[in-house]
PDB file of C-alpha atoms in Angstrom:
ATOM      1  CA  UNK A   7      12.572  -7.419   8.462  1.00 49.00           C
ATOM      2  CA  UNK A   8      10.795  -8.997  11.432  1.00 54.00           C
ATOM      3  CA  UNK A   9      12.745  -6.933  13.980  1.00 58.00           C
ATOM      4  CA  UNK A  10      12.160  -3.731  12.040  1.00 50.00           C
ATOM      5  CA  UNK A  11       8.427  -4.407  11.803  1.00 50.00           C
ATOM      6  CA  UNK A  12       8.162  -4.688  15.582  1.00 55.00           C
ATOM      7  CA  UNK A  13       9.408  -1.120  16.137  1.00 55.00           C
ATOM      8  CA  UNK A  14       6.841   1.424  17.243  1.00 58.00           C
ATOM      9  CA  UNK A  15       5.850   3.831  14.463  1.00 54.00           C
ATOM     10  CA  UNK A  16       6.839   7.478  14.804  1.00 61.00           C
ATOM     11  CA  UNK A  17       5.175  10.502  13.266  1.00 75.00           C
ATOM     12  CA  UNK A  18       1.904  10.385  11.385  1.00 86.00           C
ATOM     13  CA  UNK A  19       0.512   6.917  10.701  1.00 90.00           C
ATOM     14  CA  UNK A  20      -0.970   6.625   7.226  1.00 92.00           C
ATOM     15  CA  UNK A  21      -2.368   3.583   5.463  1.00 93.00           C
ATOM     16  CA  UNK A  22      -2.726   3.563   1.686  1.00 94.00           C
ATOM     17  CA  UNK A  23      -5.396   1.151   0.428  1.00 94.00           C
ATOM     18  CA  UNK A  24      -5.174   0.154  -3.233  1.00 91.00           C
ATOM     19  CA  UNK A  25      -7.857  -2.142  -4.644  1.00 89.00           C
ATOM     20  CA  UNK A  26      -6.513  -3.893  -7.715  1.00 85.00           C
ATOM     21  CA  UNK A  27      -8.146  -5.967 -10.379  1.00 77.00           C
ATOM     22  CA  UNK A  28      -5.510  -5.153 -13.032  1.00 64.00           C
ATOM     23  CA  UNK A  29      -2.594  -6.903 -11.382  1.00 61.00           C
ATOM     24  CA  UNK A  30      -0.671  -7.190 -14.635  1.00 63.00           C
ATOM     25  CA  UNK A  31       0.359  -3.519 -14.806  1.00 71.00           C
ATOM     26  CA  UNK A  32       3.720  -3.448 -13.018  1.00 76.00           C
ATOM     27  CA  UNK A  33       4.508   0.128 -13.977  1.00 80.00           C
ATOM     28  CA  UNK A  34       1.460   1.665 -12.300  1.00 81.00           C
ATOM     29  CA  UNK A  35       1.475  -0.644  -9.263  1.00 82.00           C
ATOM     30  CA  UNK A  36       5.185  -0.021  -8.699  1.00 84.00           C
ATOM     31  CA  UNK A  37       4.723   3.749  -8.983  1.00 87.00           C
ATOM     32  CA  UNK A  38       2.054   3.542  -6.267  1.00 88.00           C
ATOM     33  CA  UNK A  39       3.937   1.139  -4.006  1.00 85.00           C
ATOM     34  CA  UNK A  40       7.179   3.134  -4.247  1.00 86.00           C
ATOM     35  CA  UNK A  41       5.606   6.406  -3.116  1.00 88.00           C
ATOM     36  CA  UNK A  42       7.365   7.982  -0.168  1.00 84.00           C
ATOM     37  CA  UNK A  43       7.326  11.230   1.733  1.00 82.00           C
ATOM     38  CA  UNK A  44       9.959  13.590   3.052  1.00 81.00           C
ATOM     39  CA  UNK A  45       7.766  14.090   6.149  1.00 80.00           C
ATOM     40  CA  UNK A  46       8.193  11.877   9.207  1.00 81.00           C
ATOM     41  CA  UNK A  47       5.479   9.278   8.733  1.00 85.00           C
ATOM     42  CA  UNK A  48       4.817   5.571   9.065  1.00 86.00           C
ATOM     43  CA  UNK A  49       3.143   4.368   5.876  1.00 89.00           C
ATOM     44  CA  UNK A  50       1.629   0.960   5.195  1.00 90.00           C
ATOM     45  CA  UNK A  51       0.294  -0.026   1.809  1.00 92.00           C
ATOM     46  CA  UNK A  52      -2.592  -2.488   1.681  1.00 91.00           C
ATOM     47  CA  UNK A  53      -2.778  -3.840  -1.870  1.00 89.00           C
ATOM     48  CA  UNK A  54      -6.122  -5.648  -2.143  1.00 89.00           C
ATOM     49  CA  UNK A  55      -6.136  -8.000  -5.117  1.00 84.00           C
ATOM     50  CA  UNK A  56      -9.656  -8.704  -6.346  1.00 80.00           C
ATOM     51  CA  UNK A  57     -10.206 -12.097  -8.030  1.00 69.00           C
ATOM     52  CA  UNK A  58      -6.576 -12.785  -8.898  1.00 70.00           C
ATOM     53  CA  UNK A  59      -5.222 -15.231 -11.405  1.00 76.00           C
ATOM     54  CA  UNK A  60      -2.770 -17.352  -9.365  1.00 80.00           C
ATOM     55  CA  UNK A  61       0.175 -16.349 -11.573  1.00 80.00           C
ATOM     56  CA  UNK A  62      -0.687 -12.657 -11.236  1.00 81.00           C
ATOM     57  CA  UNK A  63      -1.097 -12.965  -7.463  1.00 83.00           C
ATOM     58  CA  UNK A  64       2.291 -14.670  -7.180  1.00 86.00           C
ATOM     59  CA  UNK A  65       3.866 -11.957  -9.321  1.00 84.00           C
ATOM     60  CA  UNK A  66       2.274  -9.112  -7.304  1.00 85.00           C
ATOM     61  CA  UNK A  67       3.557 -10.680  -4.079  1.00 89.00           C
ATOM     62  CA  UNK A  68       7.044 -10.914  -5.590  1.00 90.00           C
ATOM     63  CA  UNK A  69       6.929  -7.231  -6.592  1.00 88.00           C
ATOM     64  CA  UNK A  70       5.740  -6.210  -3.101  1.00 90.00           C
ATOM     65  CA  UNK A  71       8.304  -8.419  -1.363  1.00 91.00           C
ATOM     66  CA  UNK A  72      11.072  -6.999  -3.548  1.00 90.00           C
ATOM     67  CA  UNK A  73      10.110  -3.432  -2.679  1.00 88.00           C
ATOM     68  CA  UNK A  74       9.833  -4.341   1.025  1.00 88.00           C
ATOM     69  CA  UNK A  75      13.286  -5.929   1.081  1.00 88.00           C
ATOM     70  CA  UNK A  76      14.778  -2.997  -0.825  1.00 85.00           C
ATOM     71  CA  UNK A  77      13.171  -0.133   1.092  1.00 81.00           C
ATOM     72  CA  UNK A  78      12.186  -1.201   4.589  1.00 77.00           C
ATOM     73  CA  UNK A  79      15.674  -1.785   6.031  1.00 75.00           C
ATOM     74  CA  UNK A  80      16.769   1.640   4.695  1.00 75.00           C
ATOM     75  CA  UNK A  81      13.697   3.675   5.575  1.00 70.00           C
ATOM     76  CA  UNK A  82      12.093   1.602   8.348  1.00 71.00           C
ATOM     77  CA  UNK A  83       8.706   3.237   7.986  1.00 77.00           C
ATOM     78  CA  UNK A  84       7.109   1.888   4.808  1.00 83.00           C
ATOM     79  CA  UNK A  85       5.691  -1.579   4.323  1.00 88.00           C
ATOM     80  CA  UNK A  86       3.463  -3.330   1.773  1.00 90.00           C
ATOM     81  CA  UNK A  87       0.990  -6.105   2.528  1.00 92.00           C
ATOM     82  CA  UNK A  88      -0.834  -7.964  -0.240  1.00 92.00           C
ATOM     83  CA  UNK A  89      -4.381  -9.082   0.591  1.00 92.00           C
ATOM     84  CA  UNK A  90      -6.646 -11.048  -1.723  1.00 88.00           C
ATOM     85  CA  UNK A  91      -9.895 -12.923  -2.019  1.00 85.00           C
ATOM     86  CA  UNK A  92     -10.975 -15.402  -4.640  1.00 79.00           C
ATOM     87  CA  UNK A  93     -14.022 -13.837  -6.242  1.00 82.00           C
ATOM     88  CA  UNK A  94     -14.598 -10.489  -7.922  1.00 83.00           C
ATOM     89  CA  UNK A  95     -16.578  -8.342  -5.506  1.00 86.00           C
ATOM     90  CA  UNK A  96     -15.744  -4.955  -6.986  1.00 86.00           C
ATOM     91  CA  UNK A  97     -13.713  -1.924  -6.007  1.00 87.00           C
ATOM     92  CA  UNK A  98     -16.003  -0.783  -3.167  1.00 91.00           C
ATOM     93  CA  UNK A  99     -15.740  -4.131  -1.409  1.00 92.00           C
ATOM     94  CA  UNK A 100     -11.963  -4.149  -1.947  1.00 90.00           C
ATOM     95  CA  UNK A 101     -11.612  -0.647  -0.451  1.00 93.00           C
ATOM     96  CA  UNK A 102     -13.643  -1.650   2.609  1.00 94.00           C
ATOM     97  CA  UNK A 103     -11.733  -4.930   2.894  1.00 93.00           C
ATOM     98  CA  UNK A 104      -8.411  -3.035   2.954  1.00 93.00           C
ATOM     99  CA  UNK A 105      -9.790  -0.387   5.316  1.00 95.00           C
ATOM    100  CA  UNK A 106     -10.752  -3.108   7.809  1.00 94.00           C
ATOM    101  CA  UNK A 107      -7.055  -4.026   8.120  1.00 92.00           C
ATOM    102  CA  UNK A 108      -6.014  -0.432   8.757  1.00 91.00           C
ATOM    103  CA  UNK A 109      -5.074   0.789  12.196  1.00 88.00           C
ATOM    104  CA  UNK A 110      -3.613   4.112  11.060  1.00 91.00           C
ATOM    105  CA  UNK A 111      -4.788   7.574  12.008  1.00 90.00           C
ATOM    106  CA  UNK A 112      -5.421   8.404   8.347  1.00 94.00           C
ATOM    107  CA  UNK A 113      -6.289   6.333   5.273  1.00 96.00           C
ATOM    108  CA  UNK A 114      -5.659   7.275   1.660  1.00 95.00           C
ATOM    109  CA  UNK A 115      -7.437   5.351  -1.103  1.00 95.00           C
ATOM    110  CA  UNK A 116      -5.772   5.051  -4.506  1.00 93.00           C
ATOM    111  CA  UNK A 117      -6.901   3.205  -7.617  1.00 89.00           C
ATOM    112  CA  UNK A 118      -4.691   0.843  -9.594  1.00 85.00           C
ATOM    113  CA  UNK A 119      -5.223   2.614 -12.923  1.00 85.00           C
ATOM    114  CA  UNK A 120      -3.841   6.041 -11.977  1.00 86.00           C
ATOM    115  CA  UNK A 121      -0.152   6.944 -11.898  1.00 89.00           C
ATOM    116  CA  UNK A 122       0.238   9.189  -8.844  1.00 91.00           C
ATOM    117  CA  UNK A 123       2.494  12.205  -8.640  1.00 93.00           C
ATOM    118  CA  UNK A 124       5.699  11.321  -6.775  1.00 91.00           C
ATOM    119  CA  UNK A 125       4.847  14.173  -4.365  1.00 92.00           C
ATOM    120  CA  UNK A 126       1.406  12.769  -3.484  1.00 94.00           C
ATOM    121  CA  UNK A 127       2.345  11.616   0.029  1.00 92.00           C
ATOM    122  CA  UNK A 128       4.162  14.895   0.741  1.00 91.00           C
ATOM    123  CA  UNK A 129       1.022  16.822  -0.209  1.00 93.00           C
ATOM    124  CA  UNK A 130      -1.281  14.535   1.760  1.00 92.00           C
ATOM    125  CA  UNK A 131       0.860  14.343   4.902  1.00 92.00           C
ATOM    126  CA  UNK A 132       1.651  18.058   4.684  1.00 90.00           C
ATOM    127  CA  UNK A 133      -2.080  18.843   4.660  1.00 92.00           C
ATOM    128  CA  UNK A 134      -2.605  16.591   7.677  1.00 91.00           C
ATOM    129  CA  UNK A 135       0.150  18.424   9.562  1.00 89.00           C
ATOM    130  CA  UNK A 136      -1.258  21.857   8.678  1.00 88.00           C
ATOM    131  CA  UNK A 137      -4.810  21.052   9.756  1.00 85.00           C
TER     132      UNK A 137
END
């Protein structure tokens, strides 16, 4: 993975910031973290875990690492990073915290309690390309 991460991104660069307090909902988090687009884009997911229980944080990292190992070598343009801090500071702080790590041209904010349409990134990146 290290070699692949050092490649220069091609296409649109998009960061997806997801603040999460409910780290025990694998189904929704996985549906967000497995989003992909048919457009040429480099997408990074910043999952910001707010006030995690240590077991939940460990589990979320395992889920993210599993998706990274499964997808990144095949696709080469999607990667998940898990960020966290120890106290509950709320969703606004978590969004800003994740945004501060972003270096992409565009940032998409998603919440951890909404199951996104599988075509969400296609719609978002398509709109960027059109305008």
